[in-house]
mmCIF file of C-alpha atoms in Angstrom:
data_model
loop_
_atom_site.group_PDB
_atom_site.id
_atom_site.type_symbol
_atom_site.label_atom_id
_atom_site.label_comp_id
_atom_site.label_asym_id
_atom_site.label_seq_id
_atom_site.Cartn_x
_atom_site.Cartn_y
_atom_site.Cartn_z
ATOM 1 C CA UNK T 283 -0.060 0.027 0.053
ATOM 2 C CA UNK T 284 0.983 3.754 -0.168
ATOM 3 C CA UNK T 285 0.905 6.667 2.102
ATOM 4 C CA UNK T 286 2.061 10.364 1.872
ATOM 5 C CA UNK T 287 4.367 11.247 4.615
ATOM 6 C CA UNK T 288 6.596 14.109 5.799
ATOM 7 C CA UNK T 289 10.308 13.038 5.357
ATOM 8 C CA UNK T 290 13.650 14.616 6.467
ATOM 9 C CA UNK T 291 16.347 14.023 3.850
ATOM 10 C CA UNK T 292 18.776 16.630 4.992
ATOM 11 C CA UNK T 293 19.166 18.485 8.288
ATOM 12 C CA UNK T 294 18.284 22.099 8.181
ATOM 13 C CA UNK T 295 16.603 21.630 4.703
ATOM 14 C CA UNK T 296 12.885 21.795 3.892
ATOM 15 C CA UNK T 297 10.803 18.777 4.690
ATOM 16 C CA UNK T 298 9.841 16.689 1.753
ATOM 17 C CA UNK T 299 6.129 15.532 1.611
ATOM 18 C CA UNK T 300 6.213 12.391 -0.750
ATOM 19 C CA UNK T 301 4.248 9.242 -1.435
ATOM 20 C CA UNK T 302 6.002 6.173 0.197
ATOM 21 C CA UNK T 303 5.367 2.421 0.277
ATOM 22 C CA UNK T 304 3.968 1.036 3.514
ATOM 23 C CA UNK T 305 4.199 -2.505 4.377
ATOM 24 C CA UNK T 306 1.478 -4.432 6.085
ATOM 25 C CA UNK T 307 1.694 -4.751 9.840
ATOM 26 C CA UNK T 308 3.585 -7.756 11.075
ATOM 27 C CA UNK T 309 3.213 -9.573 14.369
ATOM 28 C CA UNK T 310 2.151 -7.265 17.324
ATOM 29 C CA UNK T 311 1.773 -4.320 14.848
ATOM 30 C CA UNK T 312 -1.159 -2.189 14.044
ATOM 31 C CA UNK T 313 -1.995 -0.275 10.824
ATOM 32 C CA UNK T 314 -3.637 3.147 11.624
ATOM 33 C CA UNK T 315 -5.281 5.794 9.570
ATOM 34 C CA UNK T 316 -3.953 8.992 11.067
ATOM 35 C CA UNK T 317 -6.519 11.714 11.924
ATOM 36 C CA UNK T 318 -4.208 14.398 13.196
ATOM 37 C CA UNK T 319 -0.653 15.158 14.003
ATOM 38 C CA UNK T 320 0.542 18.021 16.191
ATOM 39 C CA UNK T 321 3.309 20.322 15.106
ATOM 40 C CA UNK T 322 5.643 20.331 17.941
ATOM 41 C CA UNK T 323 9.107 21.661 18.505
ATOM 42 C CA UNK T 324 10.660 18.174 18.921
ATOM 43 C CA UNK T 325 9.710 17.493 15.134
ATOM 44 C CA UNK T 326 11.800 20.706 14.228
ATOM 45 C CA UNK T 327 14.512 19.357 16.409
ATOM 46 C CA UNK T 328 14.688 16.290 14.226
ATOM 47 C CA UNK T 329 14.755 18.589 11.115
ATOM 48 C CA UNK T 330 17.790 20.513 12.569
ATOM 49 C CA UNK T 331 19.523 17.708 14.026
ATOM 50 C CA UNK T 332 19.132 18.563 17.788
ATOM 51 C CA UNK T 333 17.371 15.298 18.318
ATOM 52 C CA UNK T 334 19.472 13.285 15.931
ATOM 53 C CA UNK T 335 18.198 10.804 13.459
ATOM 54 C CA UNK T 336 20.454 10.004 10.587
ATOM 55 C CA UNK T 337 18.452 11.080 7.519
ATOM 56 C CA UNK T 338 16.138 9.937 6.010
ATOM 57 C CA UNK T 339 13.426 9.790 8.778
ATOM 58 C CA UNK T 340 9.517 10.136 8.587
ATOM 59 C CA UNK T 341 8.387 12.891 11.071
ATOM 60 C CA UNK T 342 5.764 13.167 13.645
ATOM 61 C CA UNK T 343 5.361 11.892 17.322
ATOM 62 C CA UNK T 344 2.222 13.630 18.524
ATOM 63 C CA UNK T 345 -0.903 12.075 16.977
ATOM 64 C CA UNK T 346 -4.278 10.276 17.022
ATOM 65 C CA UNK T 347 -5.955 7.920 14.559
ATOM 66 C CA UNK T 348 -8.203 4.919 13.926
ATOM 67 C CA UNK T 349 -7.132 1.265 13.617
ATOM 68 C CA UNK T 350 -7.475 0.016 10.197
ATOM 69 C CA UNK T 351 -5.920 -3.476 10.527
ATOM 70 C CA UNK T 352 -4.103 -5.494 13.017
ATOM 71 C CA UNK T 353 -1.281 -7.898 12.806
ATOM 72 C CA UNK T 354 -1.005 -11.337 14.433
ATOM 73 C CA UNK T 355 -1.182 -11.501 18.261
ATOM 74 C CA UNK T 356 -2.631 -8.043 18.662
ATOM 75 C CA UNK T 357 -5.183 -8.174 21.562
ATOM 76 C CA UNK T 358 -5.249 -4.581 22.931
ATOM 77 C CA UNK T 359 -6.938 -2.944 19.973
ATOM 78 C CA UNK T 360 -9.343 -3.977 17.062
ATOM 79 C CA UNK T 361 -10.311 -2.308 13.793
ATOM 80 C CA UNK T 362 -12.345 0.771 14.288
ATOM 81 C CA UNK T 363 -10.766 1.637 17.632
ATOM 82 C CA UNK T 364 -9.651 5.311 18.184
ATOM 83 C CA UNK T 365 -6.332 5.655 19.728
ATOM 84 C CA UNK T 366 -3.665 8.202 20.826
ATOM 85 C CA UNK T 367 -0.062 7.395 20.097
ATOM 86 C CA UNK T 368 2.738 7.364 22.616
ATOM 87 C CA UNK T 369 6.181 8.420 21.439
ATOM 88 C CA UNK T 370 7.687 6.056 23.791
ATOM 89 C CA UNK T 371 7.262 2.280 23.052
ATOM 90 C CA UNK T 372 7.993 0.278 26.047
ATOM 91 C CA UNK T 373 8.646 -3.551 26.565
ATOM 92 C CA UNK T 374 6.569 -3.965 29.749
ATOM 93 C CA UNK T 375 9.239 -6.374 31.056
ATOM 94 C CA UNK T 376 12.476 -4.532 31.921
ATOM 95 C CA UNK T 377 13.349 -3.206 35.504
ATOM 96 C CA UNK T 378 12.080 0.331 34.760
ATOM 97 C CA UNK T 379 8.791 -0.942 33.217
ATOM 98 C CA UNK T 380 8.210 -3.341 36.129
ATOM 99 C CA UNK T 381 8.629 -0.467 38.524
ATOM 100 C CA UNK T 382 6.099 1.452 36.624
ATOM 101 C CA UNK T 383 8.615 4.028 34.917
ATOM 102 C CA UNK T 384 7.572 2.774 31.586
ATOM 103 C CA UNK T 385 8.947 5.966 29.793
ATOM 104 C CA UNK T 386 12.408 5.053 30.914
ATOM 105 C CA UNK T 387 12.239 1.593 29.418
ATOM 106 C CA UNK T 388 15.734 0.074 28.697
ATOM 107 C CA UNK T 389 14.355 -3.175 27.216
ATOM 108 C CA UNK T 390 13.965 -2.507 23.573
ATOM 109 C CA UNK T 391 17.111 -3.330 21.355
ATOM 110 C CA UNK T 392 15.872 -2.195 17.964
ATOM 111 C CA UNK T 393 17.705 0.709 16.365
ATOM 112 C CA UNK T 394 16.302 4.235 16.856
ATOM 113 C CA UNK T 395 13.376 4.824 14.468
ATOM 114 C CA UNK T 396 13.016 1.180 13.530
ATOM 115 C CA UNK T 397 10.094 -0.947 14.538
ATOM 116 C CA UNK T 398 10.717 -3.599 17.316
ATOM 117 C CA UNK T 399 12.079 -6.376 14.863
ATOM 118 C CA UNK T 400 14.784 -3.754 13.760
ATOM 119 C CA UNK T 401 13.340 -3.431 10.288
ATOM 120 C CA UNK T 402 11.325 -0.610 8.436
ATOM 121 C CA UNK T 403 7.776 -0.485 7.232
ATOM 122 C CA UNK T 404 8.222 2.645 5.059
ATOM 123 C CA UNK T 405 10.198 2.783 1.669
ATOM 124 C CA UNK T 406 10.716 5.524 -0.841
ATOM 125 C CA UNK T 407 10.568 5.249 -4.657
ATOM 126 C CA UNK T 408 14.107 3.999 -4.792
ATOM 127 C CA UNK T 409 13.519 1.345 -2.366
ATOM 128 C CA UNK T 410 15.398 3.056 0.536
ATOM 129 C CA UNK T 411 14.170 2.371 4.101
ATOM 130 C CA UNK T 412 12.604 5.225 5.818
ATOM 131 C CA UNK T 413 12.828 5.024 9.653
ATOM 132 C CA UNK T 414 10.146 6.447 11.679
ATOM 133 C CA UNK T 415 10.519 9.258 14.425
ATOM 134 C CA UNK T 416 9.631 7.780 17.756
ATOM 135 C CA UNK T 417 8.712 4.490 15.810
ATOM 136 C CA UNK T 418 5.341 6.135 14.958
ATOM 137 C CA UNK T 419 5.857 8.825 12.319
ATOM 138 C CA UNK T 420 2.533 10.505 12.832
ATOM 139 C CA UNK T 421 2.867 12.984 10.020
ATOM 140 C CA UNK T 422 1.680 10.355 7.666
ATOM 141 C CA UNK T 423 -1.708 9.458 6.224
ATOM 142 C CA UNK T 424 -1.266 5.842 7.238
ATOM 143 C CA UNK T 425 1.165 4.282 9.843
ATOM 144 C CA UNK T 426 2.288 0.921 10.980
ATOM 145 C CA UNK T 427 3.196 1.170 14.633
ATOM 146 C CA UNK T 428 3.928 -1.319 17.525
ATOM 147 C CA UNK T 429 0.842 -2.156 19.565
ATOM 148 C CA UNK T 430 2.547 -0.941 22.738
ATOM 149 C CA UNK T 431 2.524 2.569 21.359
ATOM 150 C CA UNK T 432 -1.342 2.880 21.477
ATOM 151 C CA UNK T 433 -3.710 4.261 24.076
ATOM 152 C CA UNK T 434 -7.567 3.485 23.393
ATOM 153 C CA UNK T 435 -9.870 6.306 23.681
ATOM 154 C CA UNK T 436 -13.547 7.018 23.522
ATOM 155 C CA UNK T 437 -14.547 7.549 19.791
ATOM 156 C CA UNK T 438 -16.343 10.781 20.763
ATOM 157 C CA UNK T 439 -13.112 12.707 21.284
ATOM 158 C CA UNK T 440 -12.129 14.776 18.144
ATOM 159 C CA UNK T 441 -8.852 13.225 16.852
ATOM 160 C CA UNK T 442 -7.105 16.619 16.648
ATOM 161 C CA UNK T 443 -7.838 17.399 20.355
ATOM 162 C CA UNK T 444 -6.670 13.838 21.198
ATOM 163 C CA UNK T 445 -3.579 14.099 19.332
ATOM 164 C CA UNK T 446 -2.456 16.952 21.671
ATOM 165 C CA UNK T 447 -2.483 14.554 24.557
ATOM 166 C CA UNK T 448 0.135 12.449 22.822
ATOM 167 C CA UNK T 449 2.886 14.929 23.583
ATOM 168 C CA UNK T 450 2.456 18.461 24.518
ATOM 169 C CA UNK T 451 -0.200 18.034 27.137
ATOM 170 C CA UNK T 452 1.362 14.923 28.746
ATOM 171 C CA UNK T 453 4.839 16.409 28.727
ATOM 172 C CA UNK T 454 3.839 19.720 30.126
ATOM 173 C CA UNK T 455 0.947 18.857 32.550
ATOM 174 C CA UNK T 456 2.766 15.794 33.508
ATOM 175 C CA UNK T 457 5.901 17.685 34.564
ATOM 176 C CA UNK T 458 3.849 19.641 37.019
ATOM 177 C CA UNK T 459 1.449 16.941 38.353
ATOM 178 C CA UNK T 460 3.622 13.859 38.170
ATOM 179 C CA UNK T 461 7.236 14.878 38.107
ATOM 180 C CA UNK T 462 7.280 17.777 40.455
ATOM 181 C CA UNK T 463 3.926 17.108 42.274
ATOM 182 C CA UNK T 464 3.289 20.749 42.750
ATOM 183 C CA UNK T 465 1.198 21.474 45.806
ATOM 184 C CA UNK T 466 -1.772 23.811 46.068
ATOM 185 C CA UNK T 467 -0.774 27.298 46.906
ATOM 186 C CA UNK T 468 2.589 27.074 45.467
ATOM 187 C CA UNK T 469 4.480 29.699 43.368
ATOM 188 C CA UNK T 470 5.553 28.556 40.019
ATOM 189 C CA UNK T 471 7.477 29.943 37.092
ATOM 190 C CA UNK T 472 7.544 28.521 33.553
ATOM 191 C CA UNK T 473 10.203 29.475 31.061
ATOM 192 C CA UNK T 474 9.141 29.063 27.464
ATOM 193 C CA UNK T 475 5.375 29.196 26.757
ATOM 194 C CA UNK T 476 5.272 27.242 23.366
ATOM 195 C CA UNK T 477 3.035 24.166 23.239
ATOM 196 C CA UNK T 478 4.672 22.221 26.196
ATOM 197 C CA UNK T 479 5.133 25.406 28.255
ATOM 198 C CA UNK T 480 1.555 26.362 27.940
ATOM 199 C CA UNK T 481 0.658 22.971 29.203
ATOM 200 C CA UNK T 482 2.962 23.364 32.133
ATOM 201 C CA UNK T 483 1.152 26.673 32.843
ATOM 202 C CA UNK T 484 -2.227 24.956 32.815
ATOM 203 C CA UNK T 485 -0.810 22.136 34.714
ATOM 204 C CA UNK T 486 0.097 24.634 37.457
ATOM 205 C CA UNK T 487 -3.382 25.924 37.283
ATOM 206 C CA UNK T 488 -4.882 22.408 37.765
ATOM 207 C CA UNK T 489 -2.630 21.961 40.805
ATOM 208 C CA UNK T 490 -4.087 25.229 42.226
ATOM 209 C CA UNK T 491 -0.711 27.127 42.406
ATOM 210 C CA UNK T 492 -1.214 30.519 43.839
ATOM 211 C CA UNK T 493 1.046 32.373 41.381
ATOM 212 C CA UNK T 494 2.110 31.161 37.902
ATOM 213 C CA UNK T 495 4.768 33.428 36.304
ATOM 214 C CA UNK T 496 5.208 32.759 32.478
ATOM 215 C CA UNK T 497 8.591 33.916 30.945
ATOM 216 C CA UNK T 498 9.143 34.112 27.126
ATOM 217 C CA UNK T 499 10.818 36.512 24.822
ATOM 218 C CA UNK T 500 7.645 36.767 22.394
ATOM 219 C CA UNK T 501 4.633 38.943 23.688
ATOM 220 C CA UNK T 502 2.118 36.876 21.722
ATOM 221 C CA UNK T 503 3.295 33.805 23.451
ATOM 222 C CA UNK T 504 2.917 35.458 26.832
ATOM 223 C CA UNK T 505 -0.584 36.496 25.770
ATOM 224 C CA UNK T 506 -1.371 32.729 25.244
ATOM 225 C CA UNK T 507 0.193 32.092 28.659
ATOM 226 C CA UNK T 508 -2.318 34.456 30.273
ATOM 227 C CA UNK T 509 -5.115 32.691 28.558
ATOM 228 C CA UNK T 510 -3.957 29.363 29.922
ATOM 229 C CA UNK T 511 -3.557 30.499 33.646
ATOM 230 C CA UNK T 512 -0.614 32.628 34.014
ATOM 231 C CA UNK T 513 -1.044 35.271 36.690
ATOM 232 C CA UNK T 514 2.089 37.261 35.755
ATOM 233 C CA UNK T 515 4.347 37.531 32.809
ATOM 234 C CA UNK T 516 7.952 38.353 32.250
ATOM 235 C CA UNK T 517 9.388 39.273 28.769
ATOM 236 C CA UNK T 518 12.842 38.256 28.945
ATOM 237 C CA UNK T 519 13.914 40.399 25.934
ATOM 238 C CA UNK T 520 13.141 43.451 28.174
ATOM 239 C CA UNK T 521 14.415 42.410 31.685
ATOM 240 C CA UNK T 522 16.479 39.953 33.274
ATOM 241 C CA UNK T 523 14.076 37.033 33.958
ATOM 242 C CA UNK T 524 15.714 35.873 37.150
ATOM 243 C CA UNK T 525 15.729 39.135 38.753
ATOM 244 C CA UNK T 526 12.238 39.898 37.691
ATOM 245 C CA UNK T 527 10.928 36.573 39.213
ATOM 246 C CA UNK T 528 12.881 37.165 42.411
ATOM 247 C CA UNK T 529 11.503 40.780 42.634
ATOM 248 C CA UNK T 530 7.896 39.419 42.176
ATOM 249 C CA UNK T 531 8.501 36.861 45.082
ATOM 250 C CA UNK T 532 9.987 39.413 47.559
ATOM 251 C CA UNK T 533 13.583 38.238 46.772
ATOM 252 C CA UNK T 534 13.031 34.590 47.570
ATOM 253 C CA UNK T 535 12.331 32.982 44.396
ATOM 254 C CA UNK T 536 9.399 30.571 43.412
ATOM 255 C CA UNK T 537 8.746 27.197 44.825
ATOM 256 C CA UNK T 538 8.977 25.503 41.394
ATOM 257 C CA UNK T 539 10.416 26.465 38.043
ATOM 258 C CA UNK T 540 9.877 24.716 34.794
ATOM 259 C CA UNK T 541 12.100 25.114 31.809
ATOM 260 C CA UNK T 542 10.506 24.308 28.519
ATOM 261 C CA UNK T 543 12.934 25.402 25.898
ATOM 262 C CA UNK T 544 15.854 23.024 25.990
ATOM 263 C CA UNK T 545 19.080 25.230 26.683
ATOM 264 C CA UNK T 546 21.713 25.194 29.340
ATOM 265 C CA UNK T 547 21.117 28.986 29.758
ATOM 266 C CA UNK T 548 17.521 28.709 30.572
ATOM 267 C CA UNK T 549 17.811 25.593 32.689
ATOM 268 C CA UNK T 550 20.307 27.571 34.742
ATOM 269 C CA UNK T 551 17.783 30.530 34.879
ATOM 270 C CA UNK T 552 15.136 28.008 36.278
ATOM 271 C CA UNK T 553 17.521 26.797 38.911
ATOM 272 C CA UNK T 554 18.427 30.452 39.918
ATOM 273 C CA UNK T 555 14.735 31.384 40.060
ATOM 274 C CA UNK T 556 13.654 28.865 42.709
ATOM 275 C CA UNK T 557 14.097 29.553 46.335
ATOM 276 C CA UNK T 558 16.212 27.550 48.843
ATOM 277 C CA UNK T 559 14.970 23.994 48.861
ATOM 278 C CA UNK T 560 13.011 24.682 45.763
ATOM 279 C CA UNK T 561 12.639 22.540 42.715
ATOM 280 C CA UNK T 562 13.765 23.400 39.022
ATOM 281 C CA UNK T 563 12.428 20.867 36.486
ATOM 282 C CA UNK T 564 13.966 20.692 32.913
ATOM 283 C CA UNK T 565 11.567 19.655 30.291
ATOM 284 C CA UNK T 566 13.110 20.927 27.016
ATOM 285 C CA UNK T 567 15.493 18.856 25.305
ATOM 286 C CA UNK T 568 18.889 20.591 24.721
ATOM 287 C CA UNK T 569 21.611 19.527 22.232
ATOM 288 C CA UNK T 570 23.563 16.332 23.366
ATOM 289 C CA UNK T 571 26.611 18.436 23.828
ATOM 290 C CA UNK T 572 25.083 21.297 25.966
ATOM 291 C CA UNK T 573 25.878 21.205 29.746
ATOM 292 C CA UNK T 574 24.497 23.124 32.695
ATOM 293 C CA UNK T 575 26.997 24.923 34.834
ATOM 294 C CA UNK T 576 25.881 24.687 38.507
ATOM 295 C CA UNK T 577 28.505 25.179 41.271
ATOM 296 C CA UNK T 578 28.483 22.184 43.560
ATOM 297 C CA UNK T 579 28.591 24.352 46.741
ATOM 298 C CA UNK T 580 25.596 26.369 45.724
ATOM 299 C CA UNK T 581 23.729 23.128 45.220
ATOM 300 C CA UNK T 582 24.565 21.972 48.603
ATOM 301 C CA UNK T 583 24.005 25.203 50.450
ATOM 302 C CA UNK T 584 20.813 25.953 48.754
ATOM 303 C CA UNK T 585 19.393 22.447 49.020
ATOM 304 C CA UNK T 586 17.658 22.991 45.726
ATOM 305 C CA UNK T 587 16.624 20.144 43.480
ATOM 306 C CA UNK T 588 17.115 19.959 39.517
ATOM 307 C CA UNK T 589 14.931 17.291 38.118
ATOM 308 C CA UNK T 590 14.541 16.055 34.539
ATOM 309 C CA UNK T 591 11.095 15.480 33.245
ATOM 310 C CA UNK T 592 10.754 12.896 30.259
ATOM 311 C CA UNK T 593 7.296 12.602 28.841
ATOM 312 C CA UNK T 594 5.822 14.023 32.057
ATOM 313 C CA UNK T 595 6.929 10.938 34.038
ATOM 314 C CA UNK T 596 3.908 9.486 32.482
ATOM 315 C CA UNK T 597 2.253 6.017 32.293
ATOM 316 C CA UNK T 598 0.567 6.632 29.004
ATOM 317 C CA UNK T 599 -2.390 4.154 29.221
ATOM 318 C CA UNK T 600 -3.203 5.500 32.787
ATOM 319 C CA UNK T 601 -2.426 9.163 32.567
ATOM 320 C CA UNK T 602 -3.733 9.963 28.998
ATOM 321 C CA UNK T 603 -7.242 9.014 29.658
ATOM 322 C CA UNK T 604 -6.947 10.972 32.886
ATOM 323 C CA UNK T 605 -6.063 14.117 31.015
ATOM 324 C CA UNK T 606 -9.028 13.552 28.664
ATOM 325 C CA UNK T 607 -11.277 13.290 31.768
ATOM 326 C CA UNK T 608 -9.855 16.692 32.995
ATOM 327 C CA UNK T 609 -10.867 18.109 29.506
ATOM 328 C CA UNK T 610 -14.361 16.616 30.044
ATOM 329 C CA UNK T 611 -14.543 18.420 33.407
ATOM 330 C CA UNK T 612 -13.464 21.765 31.864
ATOM 331 C CA UNK T 613 -10.215 21.836 33.746
ATOM 332 C CA UNK T 614 -7.868 21.200 30.789
ATOM 333 C CA UNK T 615 -8.029 23.285 27.832
ATOM 334 C CA UNK T 616 -7.480 21.525 24.479
ATOM 335 C CA UNK T 617 -9.784 23.469 22.123
ATOM 336 C CA UNK T 618 -8.049 26.601 22.727
ATOM 337 C CA UNK T 619 -4.603 25.064 22.053
ATOM 338 C CA UNK T 620 -5.323 24.601 18.381
ATOM 339 C CA UNK T 621 -4.811 28.064 16.764
ATOM 340 C CA UNK T 622 -4.131 26.919 13.231
ATOM 341 C CA UNK T 623 -4.847 23.823 11.170
ATOM 342 C CA UNK T 624 -2.625 22.799 8.285
ATOM 343 C CA UNK T 625 -2.639 20.277 5.468
ATOM 344 C CA UNK T 626 0.180 17.757 5.216
ATOM 345 C CA UNK T 627 1.772 19.697 2.433
ATOM 346 C CA UNK T 628 1.959 22.751 4.390
ATOM 347 C CA UNK T 629 4.338 21.371 6.951
ATOM 348 C CA UNK T 630 7.167 23.801 6.157
ATOM 349 C CA UNK T 631 4.791 26.764 6.621
ATOM 350 C CA UNK T 632 3.640 25.138 9.942
ATOM 351 C CA UNK T 633 7.254 24.975 11.192
ATOM 352 C CA UNK T 634 7.952 28.602 10.296
ATOM 353 C CA UNK T 635 4.748 29.856 11.971
ATOM 354 C CA UNK T 636 5.912 27.789 15.188
ATOM 355 C CA UNK T 637 9.255 29.366 15.132
ATOM 356 C CA UNK T 638 7.584 32.867 14.816
ATOM 357 C CA UNK T 639 5.418 32.171 17.908
ATOM 358 C CA UNK T 640 2.243 32.450 15.941
ATOM 359 C CA UNK T 641 0.458 29.654 17.442
ATOM 360 C CA UNK T 642 -0.363 28.011 20.576
ATOM 361 C CA UNK T 643 -0.283 24.737 18.790
ATOM 362 C CA UNK T 644 -0.475 24.062 15.108
ATOM 363 C CA UNK T 645 -2.067 20.874 13.921
ATOM 364 C CA UNK T 646 -1.819 18.744 10.703
ATOM 365 C CA UNK T 647 -5.308 17.450 9.559
ATOM 366 C CA UNK T 648 -4.637 14.165 7.919
ATOM 367 C CA UNK T 649 -8.099 12.868 7.511
ATOM 368 C CA UNK T 650 -8.974 15.257 4.609
#
């Protein structure tokens, strides 16, 4: 069969949308018709090589779709089921999976971007194998993925809203609720108010934080942050953000700071923004060779904590339905996150708009 997909053939070059051959699902695999795929900064990080895949690679890691066909031994889903995709496929058997930390799974041996038998299902016109970002490649009309990457949902949820839960919502809200476990009445700062940062803001609101300070360089993104629950904003292009946050908190600093950009500079800013015994959480993925300079004596004297949060410390099949329940209850904003919808062939425009800060979240509609 064939599918159109967004493919990176060269780093820092335009993404190519082309027709590829797609193999049938094998054992423990599922064929999906994709409904929607979010346009996330992590996708752009694959384009520019920050998240490194040797080209070529098919893009997309935040998506939702409908099961078309199942391979042998698939028992979790059936044709017609609606699903969110997890960008982490886990083995369910290693030491991390057995302790509930499935997103830190260490039991899969297949190469990055390859399915679990270490082969590809996508091939271009020359016969070249095309690995899949996060083994799911959601920026494609059809996708063959591991069964373990799927989370069943009620078919009443619009697929474009559900897709957001596949990455941005779970990563941002989860960092607040599951990684840091922010308490009611806390003070919180969020550095970077793109898609993930906005969800950290609304995660802090769900946690009933007393004060939520959003920090960014782009005023429109700060406007979005106010819409999603920020009580205060700081434009880092105009003032020193650390000094501004400290001034807002009487010189002490916030209880929690979340960094949602992916830079040693902003991670250090988050660390500097928190009070003694406070917690800084790094969410954004920096380049592999970037390092955070924190003097050991300062770390000890302040008793601050610096945590990493990968995928919001999530248990996808437990947490993603819970986030949809919060949406049902009006506590989690999904409709307002989608500020622009694109066709697949507009993917490069979508990336340009994201870099310019035009959208809370752009979405690719794949069911048209």
